mmCIF file of C-alpha atoms in Angstrom:
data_model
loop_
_atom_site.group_PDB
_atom_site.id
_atom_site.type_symbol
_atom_site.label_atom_id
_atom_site.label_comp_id
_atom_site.label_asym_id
_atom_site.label_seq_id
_atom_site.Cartn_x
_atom_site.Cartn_y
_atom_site.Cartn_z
ATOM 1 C CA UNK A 793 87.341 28.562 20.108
ATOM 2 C CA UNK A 794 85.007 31.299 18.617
ATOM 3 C CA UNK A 795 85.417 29.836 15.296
ATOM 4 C CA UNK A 796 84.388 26.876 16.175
ATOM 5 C CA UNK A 797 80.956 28.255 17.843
ATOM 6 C CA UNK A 798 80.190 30.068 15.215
ATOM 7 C CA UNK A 799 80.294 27.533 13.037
ATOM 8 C CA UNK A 800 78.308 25.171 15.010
ATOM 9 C CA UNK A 801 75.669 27.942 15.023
ATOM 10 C CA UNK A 802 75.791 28.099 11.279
ATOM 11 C CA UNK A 803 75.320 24.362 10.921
ATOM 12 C CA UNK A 804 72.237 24.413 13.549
ATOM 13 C CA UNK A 805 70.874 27.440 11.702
ATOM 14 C CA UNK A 806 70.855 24.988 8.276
ATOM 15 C CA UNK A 807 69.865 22.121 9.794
ATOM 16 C CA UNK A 808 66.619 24.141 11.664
ATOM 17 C CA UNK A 809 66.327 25.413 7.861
ATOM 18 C CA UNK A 810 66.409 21.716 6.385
ATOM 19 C CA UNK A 811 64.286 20.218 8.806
ATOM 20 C CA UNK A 812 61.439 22.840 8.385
ATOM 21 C CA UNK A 813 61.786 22.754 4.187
ATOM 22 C CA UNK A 814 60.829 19.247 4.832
ATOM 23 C CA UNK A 815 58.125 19.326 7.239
ATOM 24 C CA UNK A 816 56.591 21.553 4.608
ATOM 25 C CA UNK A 817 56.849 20.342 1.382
ATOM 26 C CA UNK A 818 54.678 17.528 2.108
ATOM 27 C CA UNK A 819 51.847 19.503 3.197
ATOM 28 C CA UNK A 820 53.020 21.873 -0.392
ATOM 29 C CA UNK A 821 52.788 18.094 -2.070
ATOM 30 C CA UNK A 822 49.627 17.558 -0.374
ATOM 31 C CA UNK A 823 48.190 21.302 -1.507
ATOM 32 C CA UNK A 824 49.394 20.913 -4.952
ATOM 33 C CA UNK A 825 47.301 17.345 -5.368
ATOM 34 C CA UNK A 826 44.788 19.237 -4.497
ATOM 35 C CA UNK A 827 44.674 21.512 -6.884
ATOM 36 C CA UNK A 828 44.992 18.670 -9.804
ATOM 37 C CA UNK A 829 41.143 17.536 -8.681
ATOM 38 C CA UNK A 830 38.419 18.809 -10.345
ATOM 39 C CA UNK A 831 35.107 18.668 -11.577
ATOM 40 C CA UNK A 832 33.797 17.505 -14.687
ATOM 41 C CA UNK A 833 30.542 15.943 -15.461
ATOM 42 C CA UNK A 834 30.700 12.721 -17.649
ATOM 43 C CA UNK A 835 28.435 12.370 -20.191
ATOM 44 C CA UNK A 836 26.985 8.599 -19.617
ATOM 45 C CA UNK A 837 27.297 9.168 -15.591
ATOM 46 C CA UNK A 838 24.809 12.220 -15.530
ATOM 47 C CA UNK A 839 22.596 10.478 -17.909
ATOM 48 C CA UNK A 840 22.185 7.855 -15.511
ATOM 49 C CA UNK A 841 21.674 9.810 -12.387
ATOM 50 C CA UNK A 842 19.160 11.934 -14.687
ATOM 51 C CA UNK A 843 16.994 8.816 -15.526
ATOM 52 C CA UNK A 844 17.363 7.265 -11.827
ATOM 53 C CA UNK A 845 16.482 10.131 -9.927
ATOM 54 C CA UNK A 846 13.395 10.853 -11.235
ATOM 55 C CA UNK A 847 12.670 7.668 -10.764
ATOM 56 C CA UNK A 848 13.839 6.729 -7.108
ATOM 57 C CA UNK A 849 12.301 10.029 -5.274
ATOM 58 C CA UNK A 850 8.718 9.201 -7.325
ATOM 59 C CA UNK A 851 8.608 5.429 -6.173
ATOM 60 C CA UNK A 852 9.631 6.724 -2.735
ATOM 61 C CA UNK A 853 6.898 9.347 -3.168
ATOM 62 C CA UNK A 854 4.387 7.138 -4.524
ATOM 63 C CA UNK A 855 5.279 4.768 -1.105
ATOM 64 C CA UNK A 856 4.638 7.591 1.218
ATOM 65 C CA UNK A 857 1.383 8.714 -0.295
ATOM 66 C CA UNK A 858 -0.137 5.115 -0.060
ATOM 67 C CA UNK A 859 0.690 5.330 3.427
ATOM 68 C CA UNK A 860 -0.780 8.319 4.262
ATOM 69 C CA UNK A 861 -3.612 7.485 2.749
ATOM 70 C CA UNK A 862 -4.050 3.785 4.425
ATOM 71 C CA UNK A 863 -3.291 6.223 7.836
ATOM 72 C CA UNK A 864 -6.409 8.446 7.017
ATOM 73 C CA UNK A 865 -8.882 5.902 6.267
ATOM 74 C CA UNK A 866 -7.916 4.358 9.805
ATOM 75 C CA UNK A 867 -8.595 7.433 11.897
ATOM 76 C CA UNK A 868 -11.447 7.586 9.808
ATOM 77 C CA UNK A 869 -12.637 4.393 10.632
ATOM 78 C CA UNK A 870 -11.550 4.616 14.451
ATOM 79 C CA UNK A 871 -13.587 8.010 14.487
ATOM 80 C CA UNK A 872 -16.750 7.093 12.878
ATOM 81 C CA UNK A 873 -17.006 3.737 14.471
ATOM 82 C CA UNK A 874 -16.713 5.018 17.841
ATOM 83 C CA UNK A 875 -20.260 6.933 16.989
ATOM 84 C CA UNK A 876 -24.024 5.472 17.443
ATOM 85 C CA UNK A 877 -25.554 2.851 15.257
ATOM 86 C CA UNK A 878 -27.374 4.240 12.375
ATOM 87 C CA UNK A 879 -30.212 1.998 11.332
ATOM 88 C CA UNK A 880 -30.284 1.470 7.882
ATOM 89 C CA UNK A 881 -33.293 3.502 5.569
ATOM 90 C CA UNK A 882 -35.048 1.732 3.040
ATOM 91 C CA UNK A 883 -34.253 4.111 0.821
ATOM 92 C CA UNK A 884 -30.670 4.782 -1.188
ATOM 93 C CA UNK A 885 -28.192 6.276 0.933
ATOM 94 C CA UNK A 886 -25.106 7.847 0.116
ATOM 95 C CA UNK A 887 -22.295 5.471 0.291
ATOM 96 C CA UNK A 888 -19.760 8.339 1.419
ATOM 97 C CA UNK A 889 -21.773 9.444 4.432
ATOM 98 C CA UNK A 890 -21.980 6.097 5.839
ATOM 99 C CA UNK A 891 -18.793 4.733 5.362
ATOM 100 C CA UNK A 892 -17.172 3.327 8.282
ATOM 101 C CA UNK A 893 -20.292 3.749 10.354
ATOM 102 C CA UNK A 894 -22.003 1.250 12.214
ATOM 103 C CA UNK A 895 -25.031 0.152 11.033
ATOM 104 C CA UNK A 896 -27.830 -2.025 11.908
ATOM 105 C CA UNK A 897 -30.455 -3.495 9.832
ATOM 106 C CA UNK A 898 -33.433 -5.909 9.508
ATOM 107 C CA UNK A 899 -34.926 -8.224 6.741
ATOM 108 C CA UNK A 900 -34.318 -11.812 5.307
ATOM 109 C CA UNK A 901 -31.729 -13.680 3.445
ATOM 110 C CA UNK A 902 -31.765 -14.381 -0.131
ATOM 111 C CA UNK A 903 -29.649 -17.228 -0.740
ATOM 112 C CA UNK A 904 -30.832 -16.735 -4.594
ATOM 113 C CA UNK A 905 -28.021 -14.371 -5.031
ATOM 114 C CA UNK A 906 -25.575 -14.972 -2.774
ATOM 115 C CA UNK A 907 -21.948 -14.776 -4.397
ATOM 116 C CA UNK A 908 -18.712 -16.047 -2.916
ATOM 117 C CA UNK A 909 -15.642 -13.801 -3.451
ATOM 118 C CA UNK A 910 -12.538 -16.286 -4.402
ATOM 119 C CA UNK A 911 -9.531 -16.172 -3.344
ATOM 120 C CA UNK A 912 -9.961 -14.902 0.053
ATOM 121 C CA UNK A 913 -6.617 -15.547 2.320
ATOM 122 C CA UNK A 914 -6.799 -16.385 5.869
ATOM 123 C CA UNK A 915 -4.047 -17.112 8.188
ATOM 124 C CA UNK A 916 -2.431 -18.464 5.007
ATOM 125 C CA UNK A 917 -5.568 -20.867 3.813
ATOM 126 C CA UNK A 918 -7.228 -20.066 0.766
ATOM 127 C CA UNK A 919 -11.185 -19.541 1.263
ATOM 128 C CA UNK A 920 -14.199 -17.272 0.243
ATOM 129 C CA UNK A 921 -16.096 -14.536 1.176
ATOM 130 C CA UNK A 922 -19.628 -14.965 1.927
ATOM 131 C CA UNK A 923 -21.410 -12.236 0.500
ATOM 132 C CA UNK A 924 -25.407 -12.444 1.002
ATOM 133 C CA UNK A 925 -28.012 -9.979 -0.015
ATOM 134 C CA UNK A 926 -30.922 -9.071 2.684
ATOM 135 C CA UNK A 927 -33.678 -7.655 1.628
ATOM 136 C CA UNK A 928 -34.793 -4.731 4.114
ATOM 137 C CA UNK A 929 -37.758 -5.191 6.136
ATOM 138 C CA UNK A 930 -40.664 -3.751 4.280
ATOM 139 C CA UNK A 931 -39.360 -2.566 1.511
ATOM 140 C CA UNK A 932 -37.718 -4.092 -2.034
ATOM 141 C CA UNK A 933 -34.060 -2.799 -1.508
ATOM 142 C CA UNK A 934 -31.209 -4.999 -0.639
ATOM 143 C CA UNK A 935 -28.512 -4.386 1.403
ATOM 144 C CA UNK A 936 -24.852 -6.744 0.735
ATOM 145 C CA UNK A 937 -24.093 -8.193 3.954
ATOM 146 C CA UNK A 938 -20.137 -9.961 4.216
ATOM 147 C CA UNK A 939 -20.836 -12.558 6.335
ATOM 148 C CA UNK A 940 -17.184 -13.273 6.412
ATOM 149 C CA UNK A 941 -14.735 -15.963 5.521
ATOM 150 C CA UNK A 942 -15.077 -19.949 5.080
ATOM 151 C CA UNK A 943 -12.323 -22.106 3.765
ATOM 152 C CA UNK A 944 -12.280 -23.394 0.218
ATOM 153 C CA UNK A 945 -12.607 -27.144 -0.272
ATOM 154 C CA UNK A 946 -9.511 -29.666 -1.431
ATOM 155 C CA UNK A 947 -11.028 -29.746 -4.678
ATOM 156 C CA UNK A 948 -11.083 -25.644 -5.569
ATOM 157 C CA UNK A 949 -14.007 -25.893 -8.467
ATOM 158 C CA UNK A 950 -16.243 -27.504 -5.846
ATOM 159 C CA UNK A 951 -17.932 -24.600 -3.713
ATOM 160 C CA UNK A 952 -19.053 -25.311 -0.135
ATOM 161 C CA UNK A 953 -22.184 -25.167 0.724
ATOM 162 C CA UNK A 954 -23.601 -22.473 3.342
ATOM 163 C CA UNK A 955 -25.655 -22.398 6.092
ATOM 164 C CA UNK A 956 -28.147 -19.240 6.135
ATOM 165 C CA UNK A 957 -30.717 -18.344 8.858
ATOM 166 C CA UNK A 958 -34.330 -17.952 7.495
ATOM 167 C CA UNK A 959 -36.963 -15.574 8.661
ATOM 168 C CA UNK A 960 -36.094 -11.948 9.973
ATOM 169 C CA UNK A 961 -32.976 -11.166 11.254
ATOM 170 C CA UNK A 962 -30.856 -8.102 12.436
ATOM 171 C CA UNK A 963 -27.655 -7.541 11.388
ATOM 172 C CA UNK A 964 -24.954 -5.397 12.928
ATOM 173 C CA UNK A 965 -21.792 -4.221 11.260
ATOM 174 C CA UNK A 966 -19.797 -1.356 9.569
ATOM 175 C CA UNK A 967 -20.377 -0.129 6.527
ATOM 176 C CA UNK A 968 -17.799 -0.341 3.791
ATOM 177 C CA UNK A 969 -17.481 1.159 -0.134
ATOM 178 C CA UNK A 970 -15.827 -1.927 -2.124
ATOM 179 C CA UNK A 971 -12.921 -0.630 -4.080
ATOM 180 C CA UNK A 972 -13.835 -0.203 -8.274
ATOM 181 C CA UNK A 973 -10.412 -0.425 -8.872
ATOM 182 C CA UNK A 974 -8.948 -4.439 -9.196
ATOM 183 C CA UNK A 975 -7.898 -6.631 -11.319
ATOM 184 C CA UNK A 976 -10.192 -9.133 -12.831
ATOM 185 C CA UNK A 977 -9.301 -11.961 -15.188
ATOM 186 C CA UNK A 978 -11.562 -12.230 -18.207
ATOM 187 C CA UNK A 979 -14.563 -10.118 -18.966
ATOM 188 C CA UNK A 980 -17.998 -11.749 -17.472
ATOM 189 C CA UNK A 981 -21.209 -10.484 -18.489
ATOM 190 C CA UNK A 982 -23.226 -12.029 -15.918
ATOM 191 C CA UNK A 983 -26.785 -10.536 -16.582
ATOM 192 C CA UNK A 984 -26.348 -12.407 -20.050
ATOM 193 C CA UNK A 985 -26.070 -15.545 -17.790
ATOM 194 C CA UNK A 986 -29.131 -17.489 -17.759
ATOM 195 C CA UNK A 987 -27.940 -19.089 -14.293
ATOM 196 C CA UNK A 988 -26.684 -17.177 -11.413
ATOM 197 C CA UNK A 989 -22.797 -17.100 -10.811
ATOM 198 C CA UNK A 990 -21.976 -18.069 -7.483
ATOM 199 C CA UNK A 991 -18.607 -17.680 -7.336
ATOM 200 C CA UNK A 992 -16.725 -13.920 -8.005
ATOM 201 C CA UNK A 993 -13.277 -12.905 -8.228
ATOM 202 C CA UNK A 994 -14.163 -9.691 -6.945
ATOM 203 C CA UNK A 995 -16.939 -7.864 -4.704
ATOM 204 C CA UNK A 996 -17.829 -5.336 -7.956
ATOM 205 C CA UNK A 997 -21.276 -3.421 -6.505
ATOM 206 C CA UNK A 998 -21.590 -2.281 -9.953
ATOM 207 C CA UNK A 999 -21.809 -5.631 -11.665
ATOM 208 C CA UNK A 1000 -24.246 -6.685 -8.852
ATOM 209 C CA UNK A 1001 -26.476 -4.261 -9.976
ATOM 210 C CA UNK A 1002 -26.510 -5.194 -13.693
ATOM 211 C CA UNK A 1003 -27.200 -8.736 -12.704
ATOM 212 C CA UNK A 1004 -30.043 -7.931 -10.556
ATOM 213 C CA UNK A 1005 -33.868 -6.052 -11.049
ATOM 214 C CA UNK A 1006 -33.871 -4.682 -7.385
ATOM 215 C CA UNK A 1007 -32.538 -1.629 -5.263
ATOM 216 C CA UNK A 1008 -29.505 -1.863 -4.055
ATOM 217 C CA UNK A 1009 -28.058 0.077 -1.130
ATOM 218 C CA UNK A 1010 -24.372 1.368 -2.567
ATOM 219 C CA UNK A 1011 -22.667 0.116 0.411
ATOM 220 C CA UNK A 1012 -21.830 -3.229 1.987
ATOM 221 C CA UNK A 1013 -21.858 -3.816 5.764
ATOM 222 C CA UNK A 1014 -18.799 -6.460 6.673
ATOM 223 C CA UNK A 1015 -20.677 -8.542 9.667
ATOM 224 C CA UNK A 1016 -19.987 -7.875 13.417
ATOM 225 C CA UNK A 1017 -17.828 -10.702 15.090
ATOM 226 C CA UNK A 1018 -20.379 -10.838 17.997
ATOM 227 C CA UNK A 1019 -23.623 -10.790 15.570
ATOM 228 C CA UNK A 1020 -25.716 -13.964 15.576
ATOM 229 C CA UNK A 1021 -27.043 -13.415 11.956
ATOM 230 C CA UNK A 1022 -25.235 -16.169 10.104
ATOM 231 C CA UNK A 1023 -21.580 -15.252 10.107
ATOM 232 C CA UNK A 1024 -18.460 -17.120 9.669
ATOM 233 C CA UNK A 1025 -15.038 -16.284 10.317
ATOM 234 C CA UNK A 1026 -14.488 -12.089 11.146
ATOM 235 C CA UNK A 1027 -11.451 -11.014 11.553
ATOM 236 C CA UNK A 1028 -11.246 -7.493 9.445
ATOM 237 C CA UNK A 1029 -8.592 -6.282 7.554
ATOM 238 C CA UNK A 1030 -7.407 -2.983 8.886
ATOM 239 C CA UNK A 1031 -7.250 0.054 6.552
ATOM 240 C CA UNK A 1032 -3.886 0.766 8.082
ATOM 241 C CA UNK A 1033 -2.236 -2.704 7.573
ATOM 242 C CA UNK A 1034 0.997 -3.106 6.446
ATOM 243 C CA UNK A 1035 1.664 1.172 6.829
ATOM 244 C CA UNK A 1036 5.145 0.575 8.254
ATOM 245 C CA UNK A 1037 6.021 -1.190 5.026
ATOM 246 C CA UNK A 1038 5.153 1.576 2.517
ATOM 247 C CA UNK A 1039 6.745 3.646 4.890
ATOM 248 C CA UNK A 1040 9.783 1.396 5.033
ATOM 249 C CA UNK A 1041 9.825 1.216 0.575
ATOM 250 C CA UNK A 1042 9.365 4.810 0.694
ATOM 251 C CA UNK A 1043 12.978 5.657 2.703
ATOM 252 C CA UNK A 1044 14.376 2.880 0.770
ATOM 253 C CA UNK A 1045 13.710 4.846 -2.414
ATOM 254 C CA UNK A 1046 14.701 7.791 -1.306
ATOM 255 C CA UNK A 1047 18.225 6.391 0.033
ATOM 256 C CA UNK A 1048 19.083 5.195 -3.740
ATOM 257 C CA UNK A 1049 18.266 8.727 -4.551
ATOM 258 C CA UNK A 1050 20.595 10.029 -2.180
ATOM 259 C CA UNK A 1051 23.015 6.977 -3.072
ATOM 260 C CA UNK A 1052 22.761 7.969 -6.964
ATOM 261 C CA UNK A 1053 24.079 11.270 -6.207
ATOM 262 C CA UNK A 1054 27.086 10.733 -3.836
ATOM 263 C CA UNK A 1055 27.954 8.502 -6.607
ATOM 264 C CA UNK A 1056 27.490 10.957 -9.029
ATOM 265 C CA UNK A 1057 29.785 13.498 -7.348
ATOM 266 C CA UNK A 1058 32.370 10.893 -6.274
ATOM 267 C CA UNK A 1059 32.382 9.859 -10.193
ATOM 268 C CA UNK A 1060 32.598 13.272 -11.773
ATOM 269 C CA UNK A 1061 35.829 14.443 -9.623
ATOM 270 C CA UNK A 1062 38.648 13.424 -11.347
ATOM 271 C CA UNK A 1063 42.538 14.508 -11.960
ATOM 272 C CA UNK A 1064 43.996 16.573 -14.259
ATOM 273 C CA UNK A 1065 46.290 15.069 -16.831
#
């Protein structure tokens, strides 16, 4: 009877001894795969990831800084339109001083050389803006007033024609810098014109002034929706517009940089032979 109980304690003692041999050699398994991973940069992979880095965090860069710069010109604008109405000298100002100001200024018309900036979009119709000089009360300088947009006609190389108040009149608006940098198509001379060009592809202040033998105030004042002087349709572009999309582009570029390098990791560990 002993015997026997001793050698059923023997047979539980190697099966306990079986049983936990096998519940760890899979985590020894498991361990030892492990250890066969490592890491080893491929040649064409980290070539890639070198050229598309660079590239992904600069675009995403490049988004950001547009949008904090279309953020500053807004509070700019929301800070120095909230101040008084400066009436407009007859002498040169500086442009940077009075940009995004509100101004107010009196003088006539001259329909003479009035140009219409094509290409103007508004609530997806294709139009012009109007963009009329007025010469300053007393004096011989000019000041570009953007009376805002009118729709272009079914046949696009005929130019509507525009209604402008005569006499004195005040205008009331904020003063803007036109941007030097666009894209024009062509090179056009237009002081060698012996006929004035109505019709612009751009609002270029500098061009204005070649055409022109007067003063011209380095600034243009985009037209007040409530003034009377001869405007058209006002509804102001925002310096801010479309911010949440630059924004959006610029976390978009970043997550293929981030994307490039989990690759780039998840490519390079491999097993050894």
């Amino acid at each position: 009877m002993s015997l026997n109980m001793a050698d059923s304690s023997k047979v539980n003692a190697n099966y306990a001894r079986t049983s936990e041999d096998a519940a760890t050699l899979p985590a020894q398994e498991k361990e030892h795969g492990k250890s066969l991973r490592h890491f080893r940069p491929r040649f064409f992979p980290t070539l890639a990831a070198l050229l598309l880095l660079p590239l992904f965090i600069s675009a995403g860069q490049w988004q950001w800084n547009k949008a904090t710069i279309k953020g500053n010109l807004q509070k700019d604008l929301d800070a120095r339109g909230a101040e008084p109405s400066i009436l407009i000298p007859t002498t040169l100002v500086d442009p940077q001083l009075l940009r995004f100001r509100k101004i107010v200024a009196r003088g006539h018309y001259e329909t003479q050389y009035q140009i219409m900036i094509d290409n103007r979009i508004h609530r997806e119709q294709a139009g012009y803006h109007v963009i009329t000089p007025l010469r300053l009360e007393g004096s011989d300088t000019r000041l570009l007033v953007n009376r805002g947009w009118v729709p272009a006609l079914a046949e696009h190389h005929l130019v509507p024609q525009i209604a402008t108040p005569t006499g004195i009149v005040e205008v009331s608006g904020t003063a803007v810098v036109p941007s030097s940098r666009f894209f024009t198509l062509g090179v056009d001379d237009v002081s060698n014109k012996s006929e004035w060009q109505s019709v612009w592809q751009n609002l270029d202040l500098g061009r204005f002034g070649k055409a022109v033998d007067f003063p011209l105030q380095p600034i243009v004042v985009e037209l007040d929706a409530a003034s009377t002087a001869g405007g058209f349709v006002r509804e102001w572009r925002r310096p801010d517009e479309r911010l949440e999309t630059h924004l959006g582009y610029a976390l978009q570029w970043w997550s293929f940089a981030a994307t490039t390098v989990v690759l780039w990791l998840l490519v390079n560990f491999r097993r050894r032979s």
